[in-house]
Coordinates of C-alpha atoms in Angstrom, one line a residue:
Chain A
M1 CA 23.2 5.9 -49.8
R2 CA 23.1 7.6 -46.9
L3 CA 25.6 8.8 -44.2
T4 CA 25.1 8.4 -40.7
V5 CA 26.6 10.9 -38.2
P6 CA 26.5 10.6 -34.4
I7 CA 25.7 14.0 -33.1
A8 CA 26.0 14.3 -29.2
L9 CA 23.1 16.2 -27.3
R10 CA 23.9 18.7 -24.8
W11 CA 21.8 19.3 -21.5
S12 CA 21.5 23.2 -22.9
D13 CA 19.8 22.1 -25.9
L14 CA 16.8 21.5 -23.9
D15 CA 14.5 24.2 -23.5
A16 CA 12.3 24.8 -20.1
Y17 CA 9.7 22.2 -21.4
A18 CA 12.8 19.3 -21.1
H19 CA 12.9 18.8 -24.9
V20 CA 15.6 19.8 -27.3
N21 CA 14.4 23.4 -28.8
N22 CA 12.9 23.4 -32.0
A23 CA 15.7 26.0 -33.0
R24 CA 18.3 23.9 -31.3
M25 CA 17.5 20.9 -33.5
L26 CA 18.6 23.4 -36.5
S27 CA 22.3 23.7 -34.8
L28 CA 22.4 19.8 -34.6
L29 CA 21.7 19.2 -38.3
E30 CA 23.9 21.9 -39.1
E31 CA 26.6 20.3 -37.0
A32 CA 25.8 16.8 -38.9
R33 CA 26.0 18.3 -42.1
I34 CA 29.5 20.1 -41.6
Q35 CA 30.8 16.8 -40.5
A36 CA 29.3 15.6 -44.0
F37 CA 30.6 17.9 -46.4
W38 CA 33.3 20.1 -44.9
R39 CA 36.6 19.2 -45.5
A40 CA 38.5 18.5 -42.3
D41 CA 41.7 20.2 -40.9
D42 CA 44.8 18.1 -42.6
R43 CA 45.4 17.1 -39.0
E44 CA 42.0 15.9 -38.4
A45 CA 40.2 12.8 -39.5
P46 CA 37.1 13.7 -41.8
L47 CA 34.1 11.4 -41.6
T48 CA 34.1 8.5 -43.9
D49 CA 31.2 6.3 -45.3
A50 CA 31.0 2.1 -44.9
V51 CA 33.5 1.8 -48.0
G52 CA 36.0 4.4 -46.6
A53 CA 34.8 7.0 -48.9
T54 CA 34.7 10.7 -47.6
T55 CA 32.1 13.5 -48.9
A56 CA 34.1 15.9 -46.8
V57 CA 35.6 17.9 -49.4
L58 CA 33.9 21.4 -49.3
D59 CA 36.1 24.2 -48.1
A60 CA 33.5 26.4 -46.4
R61 CA 35.2 27.2 -43.0
P62 CA 36.2 30.7 -42.1
G63 CA 39.2 32.1 -43.9
A64 CA 38.4 29.6 -47.4
D65 CA 37.4 30.9 -50.8
T66 CA 33.9 29.8 -50.4
F67 CA 30.8 30.7 -47.8
S68 CA 28.4 27.6 -47.7
L69 CA 24.9 30.0 -47.1
I70 CA 21.6 28.6 -46.2
A71 CA 19.0 29.6 -48.5
R72 CA 16.0 27.8 -47.4
Q73 CA 15.2 25.1 -44.2
E74 CA 12.4 23.1 -43.6
V75 CA 11.6 20.8 -40.3
E76 CA 8.9 18.3 -39.3
Y77 CA 9.2 17.7 -35.7
L78 CA 7.6 14.1 -35.6
L79 CA 8.4 13.6 -31.4
P80 CA 10.3 15.7 -29.0
I81 CA 13.6 14.8 -28.0
P82 CA 14.7 14.2 -24.5
Y83 CA 18.1 14.7 -23.3
H84 CA 20.2 11.5 -24.5
R85 CA 23.6 10.7 -23.1
Q86 CA 24.6 8.8 -26.0
P87 CA 24.6 10.7 -29.7
V88 CA 21.5 10.7 -31.7
E89 CA 22.2 9.1 -35.2
V90 CA 21.2 11.8 -38.2
E91 CA 21.6 10.1 -41.6
L92 CA 21.8 12.6 -44.4
W93 CA 21.4 12.3 -48.2
I94 CA 21.3 14.8 -51.3
G95 CA 17.7 15.3 -52.3
H96 CA 18.9 17.7 -55.4
L97 CA 22.4 18.6 -56.7
G98 CA 22.0 21.9 -58.6
G99 CA 25.1 24.0 -60.6
A100 CA 25.4 26.2 -57.6
S101 CA 23.4 25.0 -54.7
L102 CA 22.5 21.3 -53.2
D103 CA 19.6 20.1 -50.8
V104 CA 20.6 18.0 -48.1
C105 CA 17.7 16.0 -46.5
Y106 CA 18.0 14.8 -43.0
E107 CA 16.3 12.5 -40.7
V108 CA 17.0 12.4 -36.9
Y109 CA 16.9 8.9 -35.0
S110 CA 17.6 7.7 -31.5
P111 CA 20.8 6.6 -30.3
A112 CA 22.1 3.8 -31.7
G113 CA 21.4 0.7 -29.3
L114 CA 18.1 1.9 -28.0
E115 CA 15.4 -0.1 -28.7
P116 CA 12.8 0.6 -30.8
R117 CA 14.3 3.0 -33.1
V118 CA 12.5 6.3 -32.9
L119 CA 12.5 8.7 -36.0
Y120 CA 12.2 12.2 -34.0
T121 CA 12.6 14.8 -36.8
R122 CA 13.0 15.0 -40.7
A123 CA 14.2 18.0 -42.4
A124 CA 16.1 19.8 -45.5
T125 CA 18.0 22.5 -46.2
T126 CA 18.8 24.3 -49.6
I127 CA 22.7 25.3 -49.4
V128 CA 23.9 28.0 -52.3
L129 CA 27.9 27.9 -52.7
T130 CA 29.1 31.5 -52.6
D131 CA 32.3 33.2 -53.4
A132 CA 33.5 34.7 -50.5
A133 CA 35.0 37.4 -52.1
T134 CA 32.1 38.5 -54.1
G135 CA 29.4 37.2 -52.6
R136 CA 27.7 35.5 -55.8
P137 CA 26.7 31.8 -56.1
R138 CA 29.8 29.7 -57.4
R139 CA 29.6 26.4 -59.6
I140 CA 30.0 23.0 -57.6
S141 CA 33.2 21.7 -58.6
P142 CA 33.9 18.2 -60.3
T143 CA 35.7 17.0 -57.2
E144 CA 32.8 17.7 -55.1
R145 CA 30.2 16.4 -57.5
A146 CA 32.2 13.3 -57.9
A147 CA 32.3 12.9 -54.0
W148 CA 28.6 13.8 -53.6
E149 CA 26.8 11.8 -56.5
P150 CA 26.7 8.8 -54.5
Y151 CA 24.6 10.0 -51.9
L152 CA 21.9 11.2 -54.4
G153 CA 18.2 10.2 -53.7
E154 CA 14.8 10.9 -53.5
P155 CA 14.1 14.5 -52.0
L156 CA 11.9 14.2 -48.8
R157 CA 8.5 14.6 -48.9
F158 CA 7.1 16.0 -46.1
R159 CA 3.5 15.4 -44.5
R160 CA 1.9 18.4 -43.6
R161 CA 2.8 21.2 -46.7
Chain B
M1 CA 42.8 11.1 -10.1
R2 CA 41.3 12.8 -13.0
L3 CA 38.1 12.0 -15.4
T4 CA 38.8 12.7 -19.1
V5 CA 35.4 13.5 -20.7
P6 CA 35.6 14.2 -24.5
I7 CA 33.4 16.6 -25.6
A8 CA 32.3 17.6 -29.3
L9 CA 32.6 21.1 -30.4
R10 CA 29.9 22.7 -32.6
W11 CA 30.2 25.0 -35.5
S12 CA 27.9 27.3 -33.6
D13 CA 30.1 27.4 -30.9
L14 CA 32.3 29.8 -32.8
D15 CA 31.4 33.4 -32.5
A16 CA 32.2 36.3 -35.0
Y17 CA 35.8 35.9 -34.5
A18 CA 35.9 32.4 -35.3
H19 CA 37.0 31.0 -31.9
V20 CA 34.9 29.1 -29.3
N21 CA 32.5 32.2 -27.6
N22 CA 33.5 33.0 -23.9
A23 CA 30.1 32.0 -22.9
R24 CA 29.7 28.9 -24.8
M25 CA 32.7 27.6 -23.2
L26 CA 30.6 27.5 -20.0
S27 CA 28.0 25.1 -21.9
L28 CA 31.0 22.7 -22.5
L29 CA 31.7 22.7 -18.8
E30 CA 28.6 21.7 -18.1
E31 CA 28.1 18.9 -20.2
A32 CA 31.3 17.5 -19.0
R33 CA 30.0 18.0 -15.7
I34 CA 26.5 16.3 -16.5
Q35 CA 28.4 13.5 -18.3
A36 CA 31.0 12.9 -15.4
F37 CA 28.3 13.5 -12.5
W38 CA 24.7 12.5 -13.2
R39 CA 23.2 9.2 -13.1
A40 CA 22.3 7.7 -16.5
D41 CA 19.1 6.8 -17.8
D42 CA 18.8 2.9 -17.3
R43 CA 19.4 2.1 -20.9
E44 CA 22.3 4.2 -21.4
A45 CA 25.9 3.7 -20.5
P46 CA 27.4 6.1 -17.8
L47 CA 30.9 7.4 -18.0
T48 CA 33.3 5.3 -16.4
D49 CA 36.9 5.5 -15.6
A50 CA 39.8 3.8 -16.1
V51 CA 39.1 1.2 -13.5
G52 CA 35.7 0.8 -14.4
A53 CA 33.9 2.8 -12.0
T54 CA 31.7 5.8 -12.4
T55 CA 31.0 8.9 -10.6
A56 CA 27.7 9.0 -12.4
V57 CA 25.3 8.9 -9.2
L58 CA 23.8 12.3 -8.9
D59 CA 20.2 12.0 -9.7
A60 CA 19.3 15.9 -11.0
R61 CA 17.9 15.3 -14.3
P62 CA 14.6 17.4 -14.7
G63 CA 11.9 15.5 -12.7
A64 CA 14.2 14.3 -10.1
D65 CA 14.3 15.3 -6.3
T66 CA 17.6 17.1 -6.8
F67 CA 18.3 20.4 -8.5
S68 CA 22.0 20.9 -8.9
L69 CA 22.3 24.9 -8.6
I70 CA 25.4 26.4 -9.6
A71 CA 26.7 28.9 -7.3
R72 CA 29.9 30.7 -8.4
Q73 CA 32.4 30.3 -11.5
E74 CA 35.8 31.3 -12.4
V75 CA 37.3 30.5 -15.7
E76 CA 40.6 31.4 -17.1
Y77 CA 40.8 31.8 -20.9
L78 CA 44.4 31.0 -21.9
L79 CA 44.1 30.5 -25.7
P80 CA 41.1 31.1 -28.1
I81 CA 39.8 27.8 -29.2
P82 CA 39.5 27.2 -33.0
Y83 CA 37.0 24.7 -34.6
H84 CA 38.3 21.2 -34.0
R85 CA 36.0 18.5 -35.8
Q86 CA 37.4 15.9 -33.0
P87 CA 36.1 16.1 -29.6
V88 CA 38.1 18.5 -26.9
E89 CA 39.6 16.8 -23.8
V90 CA 38.2 18.3 -20.8
E91 CA 39.6 16.7 -17.3
L92 CA 37.7 17.1 -14.1
W93 CA 38.4 16.5 -10.5
I94 CA 36.8 18.0 -7.5
G95 CA 38.8 20.4 -5.7
H96 CA 36.6 20.7 -2.2
L97 CA 33.9 18.1 -1.2
G98 CA 31.6 20.1 1.2
G99 CA 28.1 19.3 3.4
A100 CA 25.7 19.7 0.7
S101 CA 28.3 21.7 -2.1
L102 CA 30.9 20.6 -4.5
D103 CA 33.7 22.4 -6.4
V104 CA 34.4 20.9 -9.7
C105 CA 37.8 22.1 -11.5
Y106 CA 38.5 21.6 -15.1
E107 CA 41.2 21.8 -17.3
V108 CA 40.2 21.8 -21.3
Y109 CA 42.7 20.5 -23.7
S110 CA 43.1 20.1 -27.7
P111 CA 41.6 17.0 -29.2
A112 CA 43.2 13.5 -28.5
G113 CA 46.1 12.6 -30.8
L114 CA 46.8 16.5 -31.8
E115 CA 50.5 17.2 -30.9
P116 CA 51.5 19.5 -29.4
R117 CA 48.9 19.3 -26.5
V118 CA 47.4 22.3 -26.0
L119 CA 45.7 23.6 -22.4
Y120 CA 42.9 26.2 -23.4
T121 CA 40.9 26.8 -20.5
R122 CA 41.0 26.3 -16.6
A123 CA 38.0 27.0 -14.8
A124 CA 36.1 25.9 -11.4
T125 CA 32.3 25.7 -10.4
T126 CA 30.7 25.5 -7.1
I127 CA 27.2 23.4 -7.1
V128 CA 25.1 23.2 -4.6
L129 CA 22.8 20.0 -4.4
T130 CA 19.4 21.6 -3.4
D131 CA 16.0 19.6 -2.6
A132 CA 13.5 20.5 -5.7
A133 CA 10.5 20.3 -3.9
T134 CA 12.0 22.8 -0.9
G135 CA 14.6 24.8 -2.8
R136 CA 17.0 24.2 0.2
P137 CA 20.4 22.7 0.1
R138 CA 20.3 19.2 0.9
R139 CA 23.4 16.9 1.8
I140 CA 25.5 15.0 0.0
S141 CA 24.6 11.0 0.2
P142 CA 26.8 8.2 1.3
T143 CA 26.8 6.7 -2.1
E144 CA 27.5 10.1 -4.0
R145 CA 30.7 11.1 -1.3
A146 CA 32.0 7.4 -2.1
A147 CA 31.7 7.7 -5.8
W148 CA 33.4 11.1 -5.8
E149 CA 36.0 11.0 -3.0
P150 CA 38.5 9.2 -5.4
Y151 CA 38.2 12.4 -7.6
L152 CA 39.2 14.9 -4.7
G153 CA 42.4 16.7 -5.6
E154 CA 44.0 20.1 -5.2
P155 CA 42.1 23.2 -5.7
L156 CA 42.9 24.8 -9.3
R157 CA 44.8 27.9 -8.2
F158 CA 44.1 30.6 -10.6
R159 CA 47.2 32.7 -12.2
R160 CA 45.2 36.5 -12.5
R161 CA 43.3 36.7 -9.6
Chain C
M1 CA 29.2 56.2 -12.1
R2 CA 27.5 52.8 -13.2
L3 CA 25.9 52.3 -16.7
T4 CA 22.6 50.6 -16.7
V5 CA 22.0 48.2 -19.7
P6 CA 18.2 46.7 -20.1
I7 CA 19.0 43.4 -21.9
A8 CA 16.1 41.2 -23.2
L9 CA 15.9 37.6 -22.0
R10 CA 14.7 35.0 -24.3
W11 CA 12.5 32.0 -23.5
S12 CA 15.4 30.0 -25.6
D13 CA 17.7 31.3 -22.3
L14 CA 15.9 28.9 -19.9
D15 CA 17.3 25.4 -19.6
A16 CA 15.1 22.5 -18.4
Y17 CA 15.1 23.6 -14.9
A18 CA 13.1 26.8 -16.4
H19 CA 15.6 29.2 -15.2
V20 CA 18.3 31.2 -16.9
N21 CA 21.0 28.9 -17.8
N22 CA 24.5 29.6 -16.0
A23 CA 25.9 29.6 -19.2
R24 CA 23.6 31.6 -20.8
M25 CA 23.8 34.4 -18.5
L26 CA 27.3 34.8 -19.5
S27 CA 26.2 36.1 -23.2
L28 CA 23.4 38.5 -21.3
L29 CA 27.0 40.0 -19.7
E30 CA 28.6 39.6 -23.1
E31 CA 25.4 41.7 -24.8
A32 CA 25.5 44.4 -22.0
R33 CA 29.0 45.1 -21.8
I34 CA 29.2 45.2 -25.9
Q35 CA 26.5 47.8 -26.0
A36 CA 28.2 49.5 -23.3
F37 CA 32.0 49.8 -25.0
W38 CA 31.8 48.6 -28.6
R39 CA 31.2 51.5 -30.9
A40 CA 28.2 51.8 -32.9
D41 CA 27.4 51.7 -36.4
D42 CA 27.4 54.6 -37.9
R43 CA 23.9 54.5 -38.4
E44 CA 22.8 53.6 -35.4
A45 CA 22.7 55.1 -31.9
P46 CA 25.1 54.1 -29.2
L47 CA 24.3 53.5 -25.8
T48 CA 24.6 56.9 -23.7
D49 CA 24.1 57.7 -19.9
A50 CA 22.7 59.9 -17.7
V51 CA 24.4 63.1 -19.0
G52 CA 24.4 62.2 -22.7
A53 CA 28.0 60.9 -22.7
T54 CA 28.7 57.4 -24.4
T55 CA 31.3 54.8 -23.1
A56 CA 30.7 53.2 -26.9
V57 CA 34.3 54.2 -28.2
L58 CA 35.9 50.4 -28.8
D59 CA 36.0 49.4 -32.2
A60 CA 36.5 45.7 -31.5
R61 CA 33.7 44.6 -34.4
P62 CA 34.5 41.9 -36.3
G63 CA 36.8 43.5 -39.8
A64 CA 37.8 46.0 -37.1
D65 CA 41.8 46.1 -35.8
T66 CA 41.1 45.3 -32.4
F67 CA 39.9 42.0 -30.9
S68 CA 38.3 42.5 -27.5
L69 CA 39.4 39.2 -25.7
I70 CA 38.4 37.6 -22.8
A71 CA 40.9 36.5 -20.5
R72 CA 39.2 36.0 -17.0
Q73 CA 35.4 35.5 -15.6
E74 CA 34.0 35.1 -12.4
V75 CA 30.0 34.9 -11.5
E76 CA 28.2 34.8 -8.3
Y77 CA 24.8 33.2 -9.4
L78 CA 22.7 34.4 -6.4
L79 CA 19.4 33.8 -7.4
P80 CA 18.0 31.5 -10.3
I81 CA 16.2 33.9 -12.7
P82 CA 12.7 33.0 -14.2
Y83 CA 11.8 34.0 -17.7
H84 CA 10.7 38.0 -18.0
R85 CA 8.8 39.4 -20.6
Q86 CA 10.6 42.9 -19.6
P87 CA 14.6 43.3 -20.0
V88 CA 16.6 42.6 -17.0
E89 CA 18.8 45.6 -15.8
V90 CA 22.7 45.0 -16.0
E91 CA 24.5 47.5 -14.1
L92 CA 28.2 48.0 -15.5
W93 CA 31.2 49.7 -14.0
I94 CA 35.1 49.1 -14.6
G95 CA 36.9 47.8 -11.6
H96 CA 40.4 48.1 -13.1
L97 CA 41.7 50.1 -16.1
G98 CA 45.3 48.7 -17.2
G99 CA 47.7 49.5 -20.1
A100 CA 46.2 47.0 -22.7
S101 CA 43.0 45.6 -20.2
L102 CA 40.5 46.5 -18.2
D103 CA 37.8 44.5 -15.5
V104 CA 34.5 44.9 -16.2
C105 CA 32.4 44.4 -13.4
Y106 CA 28.3 43.6 -13.3
E107 CA 25.4 43.3 -11.4
V108 CA 22.3 41.8 -12.6
Y109 CA 19.1 43.1 -11.5
S110 CA 15.4 42.1 -11.9
P111 CA 13.2 44.1 -14.7
A112 CA 13.0 48.1 -14.0
G113 CA 9.4 48.5 -12.4
L114 CA 8.8 44.8 -10.6
E115 CA 8.9 45.3 -6.5
P116 CA 11.1 44.6 -4.7
R117 CA 13.8 44.7 -6.8
V118 CA 16.1 41.6 -6.7
L119 CA 19.8 41.2 -7.1
Y120 CA 20.2 38.2 -9.1
T121 CA 24.0 37.9 -10.3
R122 CA 27.0 39.4 -10.0
A123 CA 30.3 39.0 -12.3
A124 CA 33.7 40.5 -13.3
T125 CA 35.5 40.0 -16.4
T126 CA 39.0 40.8 -17.6
I127 CA 39.2 42.1 -21.1
V128 CA 42.5 42.2 -23.4
L129 CA 42.5 44.8 -26.1
T130 CA 44.6 42.6 -28.9
D131 CA 45.7 43.7 -32.1
A132 CA 43.7 41.5 -34.7
A133 CA 46.8 41.4 -36.8
T134 CA 49.3 40.7 -34.7
G135 CA 47.1 38.9 -32.3
R136 CA 49.5 41.0 -29.3
P137 CA 48.1 43.4 -26.9
R138 CA 47.4 46.7 -27.7
R139 CA 47.4 50.0 -25.2
I140 CA 44.3 51.6 -24.0
S141 CA 43.7 54.6 -26.3
P142 CA 43.6 58.3 -24.6
T143 CA 40.1 58.6 -26.3
E144 CA 39.1 55.0 -25.1
R145 CA 40.7 56.1 -21.2
A146 CA 38.9 59.4 -21.3
A147 CA 35.2 58.0 -22.0
W148 CA 36.0 55.1 -19.7
E149 CA 37.3 56.8 -16.5
P150 CA 34.2 58.1 -15.2
Y151 CA 32.9 54.3 -14.8
L152 CA 35.9 53.3 -12.9
G153 CA 34.9 52.2 -9.0
E154 CA 35.7 49.8 -6.6
P155 CA 36.0 46.4 -8.0
L156 CA 33.5 43.7 -7.0
R157 CA 34.1 41.9 -3.9
F158 CA 33.1 38.2 -4.2
R159 CA 31.5 36.8 -1.0
R160 CA 32.5 32.8 -1.7
R161 CA 35.8 32.9 -2.9
Chain D
M1 CA -3.5 42.8 -39.5
R2 CA 0.1 42.2 -38.5
L3 CA 1.7 42.7 -35.3
T4 CA 5.2 44.0 -35.1
V5 CA 7.5 43.0 -32.5
P6 CA 11.2 44.4 -31.7
I7 CA 13.8 41.9 -31.4
A8 CA 17.1 42.6 -29.6
L9 CA 19.8 40.6 -31.4
R10 CA 22.9 39.6 -29.8
W11 CA 27.0 39.2 -30.8
S12 CA 26.4 35.8 -30.0
D13 CA 23.9 35.6 -32.8
L14 CA 26.5 35.8 -35.1
D15 CA 28.6 32.8 -36.4
A16 CA 31.8 32.6 -37.7
Y17 CA 30.7 34.1 -40.9
A18 CA 29.8 37.2 -38.9
H19 CA 26.2 36.9 -39.7
V20 CA 23.3 35.8 -37.7
N21 CA 23.4 32.1 -37.7
N22 CA 20.5 30.2 -39.9
A23 CA 19.5 28.3 -36.7
R24 CA 19.5 31.3 -34.2
M25 CA 17.0 32.9 -36.6
L26 CA 14.7 30.2 -35.1
S27 CA 15.3 31.6 -31.4
L28 CA 14.4 34.9 -32.6
L29 CA 11.2 34.4 -34.4
E30 CA 10.2 32.1 -31.0
E31 CA 10.9 35.0 -29.0
A32 CA 8.9 37.0 -31.3
R33 CA 6.0 34.5 -31.1
I34 CA 5.9 34.3 -27.2
Q35 CA 5.8 38.0 -27.0
A36 CA 2.8 37.8 -29.5
F37 CA 1.1 35.1 -28.1
W38 CA 1.8 34.1 -24.6
R39 CA 0.2 35.4 -21.7
A40 CA 2.3 37.6 -19.8
D41 CA 2.8 37.2 -16.0
D42 CA 0.3 39.4 -14.2
R43 CA 2.8 42.1 -13.2
E44 CA 4.1 42.5 -16.5
A45 CA 2.6 44.3 -19.6
P46 CA 2.0 42.2 -22.3
L47 CA 2.6 43.4 -25.9
T48 CA -0.3 45.3 -27.3
D49 CA -1.1 46.7 -30.9
A50 CA -1.8 49.8 -32.7
V51 CA -5.4 49.8 -30.9
G52 CA -4.3 48.8 -27.4
A53 CA -5.7 45.1 -27.8
T54 CA -3.3 41.8 -27.2
T55 CA -3.2 38.8 -28.6
A56 CA -1.0 37.4 -25.9
V57 CA -3.8 34.8 -24.2
L58 CA -2.1 31.9 -24.1
D59 CA -0.9 30.4 -21.2
A60 CA 1.8 28.0 -22.5
R61 CA 4.6 29.2 -20.0
P62 CA 6.7 26.3 -17.8
G63 CA 4.0 24.8 -15.5
A64 CA 0.5 25.9 -16.9
D65 CA -1.6 23.1 -18.6
T66 CA -0.9 23.6 -22.1
F67 CA 2.2 23.2 -24.3
S68 CA 2.8 24.8 -27.4
L69 CA 4.5 22.4 -29.6
I70 CA 6.3 23.0 -32.6
A71 CA 5.2 20.5 -35.5
R72 CA 6.7 22.1 -38.2
Q73 CA 8.7 25.1 -39.8
E74 CA 9.9 26.7 -43.1
V75 CA 12.2 29.3 -43.7
E76 CA 13.6 31.5 -46.4
Y77 CA 16.8 33.2 -45.9
L78 CA 16.9 36.1 -48.3
L79 CA 19.7 38.0 -47.2
P80 CA 22.3 37.6 -44.2
I81 CA 22.0 39.6 -41.2
P82 CA 24.8 41.4 -39.5
Y83 CA 25.3 42.5 -35.8
H84 CA 22.5 45.6 -35.2
R85 CA 22.7 47.6 -32.0
Q86 CA 19.2 48.1 -32.4
P87 CA 16.2 45.3 -32.3
V88 CA 15.2 44.1 -36.0
E89 CA 11.6 44.3 -36.8
V90 CA 9.3 41.0 -36.9
E91 CA 6.2 41.3 -38.2
L92 CA 3.6 38.6 -37.3
W93 CA 0.4 37.3 -38.4
I94 CA -1.5 34.1 -38.6
G95 CA -2.0 32.0 -41.8
H96 CA -3.9 29.3 -40.9
L97 CA -6.7 29.0 -37.4
G98 CA -7.4 25.3 -37.2
G99 CA -8.9 23.6 -34.5
A100 CA -6.2 22.9 -31.9
S101 CA -3.1 24.4 -34.2
L102 CA -2.6 27.7 -36.0
D103 CA 0.6 28.4 -38.3
V104 CA 2.4 31.7 -37.8
C105 CA 4.1 33.6 -40.6
Y106 CA 7.0 36.1 -40.1
E107 CA 8.6 38.6 -42.1
V108 CA 12.0 39.9 -40.6
Y109 CA 13.2 43.5 -41.6
S110 CA 15.9 45.7 -40.4
P111 CA 15.8 47.6 -37.9
A112 CA 13.1 50.8 -37.1
G113 CA 14.7 54.1 -38.9
L114 CA 17.3 52.3 -41.2
E115 CA 16.9 53.4 -45.0
P116 CA 16.2 51.6 -47.1
R117 CA 14.4 48.9 -45.2
V118 CA 15.5 45.5 -45.9
L119 CA 13.3 41.9 -45.8
Y120 CA 16.0 39.3 -44.4
T121 CA 13.8 36.2 -43.8
R122 CA 10.6 34.7 -43.9
A123 CA 9.3 32.1 -42.7
A124 CA 5.9 30.0 -41.2
T125 CA 5.4 27.8 -37.9
T126 CA 3.1 25.4 -37.5
I127 CA 2.0 25.0 -33.4
V128 CA -0.1 22.6 -31.9
L129 CA -1.5 23.3 -28.6
T130 CA -1.3 20.2 -26.3
D131 CA -2.5 19.4 -23.2
A132 CA 0.6 19.2 -20.8
A133 CA -0.7 16.4 -18.6
T134 CA -2.2 14.1 -21.3
G135 CA 0.3 15.3 -24.3
R136 CA -3.1 15.3 -26.7
P137 CA -3.6 18.1 -28.6
R138 CA -6.3 20.3 -27.2
R139 CA -8.7 22.8 -29.0
I140 CA -8.1 26.8 -29.1
S141 CA -10.6 28.2 -26.8
P142 CA -13.1 30.8 -27.7
T143 CA -11.1 33.3 -25.8
E144 CA -7.8 32.6 -28.0
R145 CA -10.0 32.6 -31.0
A146 CA -11.6 35.6 -30.7
A147 CA -8.1 37.5 -29.6
W148 CA -6.1 35.8 -32.4
E149 CA -8.7 36.0 -35.2
P150 CA -8.2 40.0 -36.2
Y151 CA -4.4 39.0 -37.2
L152 CA -5.5 35.9 -39.6
G153 CA -4.3 36.7 -43.1
E154 CA -2.9 35.1 -46.4
P155 CA -0.7 32.1 -45.7
L156 CA 3.0 33.1 -46.8
R157 CA 4.0 31.8 -50.1
F158 CA 7.5 30.4 -50.4
R159 CA 9.6 31.6 -53.4
R160 CA 11.8 28.4 -53.7
R161 CA 9.5 25.2 -52.8

């Protein structure tokens, strides 16, 4: 199963080629990942999927006991992205669920409703859950594992490796 | 009359104090301003106000005949902004409508639905419409003026000047 | 007396108009201000002025006892800034030194050695020194005051107010 | 042979974990790559290596005939990077030189003079030279190839694939 997260572009995401900057793309993926996996503030609604479940169970916000450190990223830029007023759609799933780490896979598509739908970017991120106090990796909890397992799927196969 | 534009924060808007960075605030204002005033792509829906009108009539996108150059900005930061999953609300109006320039005023509030509502930031931007070919100021067109006049209001009075 | 801080531009500072973005300008000013006023790590050399003195006595880095909060900013953009490989020159001085706050004034010039020298931007920032634990303003210390007083000068007069 | 490019960090590169943000790292790599490979403005000094040669022969600045499009990136984050006042050192070399594309490899180290020297990040970028008018790949010119061949080396082997 995949989660779809709408992510609003900003004019300042464009670089002097008038396309979304390659580095900025990773901020968009980061935002989709946080919406999907980080626990919301009690007053705020977390992202839920089609059946009303939420994957947003990880408490890695500043001040929490866990840091979610990025160990590795891989990105394929298939087509340049122009400024869109409507949010682009980021589809996410988990390509690997380890003891203390997970691989998040992404496909970034044109905004909902624009035809034809365009696949702009494919990417994967390896995250290591880290104890904020000791700096050491910490195990994925049963609650986290239960929330995330439905989204486990085939890892992305990159074309250009 | 004021326009209200919801603007999604990003985790990467925070700086090492875990608050929205002071410079980044201007990117949020820029985004609200573009949503409000720039003409949308034909395939995309512009922002409309409560009566279904749109102020988004300025064609200043890259490649268009007009640049909207920023001549001046003033910002008062009243309270630090933490990460919010829901968009903050930017209220906009026009404090001055000149021959070739306009002053946009803003108030940035906490996300809709969070109580009590908090006013985080107040700001104003002077924009000069510039002919992309000559680099010279160009006059506000009758269409633009007609679309914007309903939003003309009292200029913001800054407290700390 | 003024301090001159060279600040390296980045390609990603440009927006789709191929000029340094208006919001990003404040990140450049922030960087100049931090180089000038924040205490360096013990292993690193602080910025010094022509007589070998340093103004970099404020410990406001993350984890320190003080936050330097931005209360207000005002910027006049005189000319668009293209990408420069050499650093632009930011001249700084203090326009007002209060009990718990100070006003930093800036003029941003073209890189050293390029003729004619161009003044791109003028700006001022009001900073409030804040106790990190209580969130309350705290007084400027005698050490800080002594280090900063030589750079006290006339506040910037903005043209367009 | 490798090129070493000093890249200044900014306070705004840090995220709320007080480390250089993972996405921002790619802006730092981009900046090192541009310093190394893009042709300087006539009035500005390009980066030169130990023997006084320059690799900065590619004219891909906005308005030039070539776009340098990013097709792929891979990054390994070995250690978090704190704020450094002195520039970090980015070592670059070319891992593959194709007909219309090249792979740039990077290692990011702590600032010169800090002991012990720390390797923070390893990365590779695939760049496709593209004709700005047609959007099609264009061949690497003899001048470009001659300037870049001395920097051809072993492609980076990533550990975590």
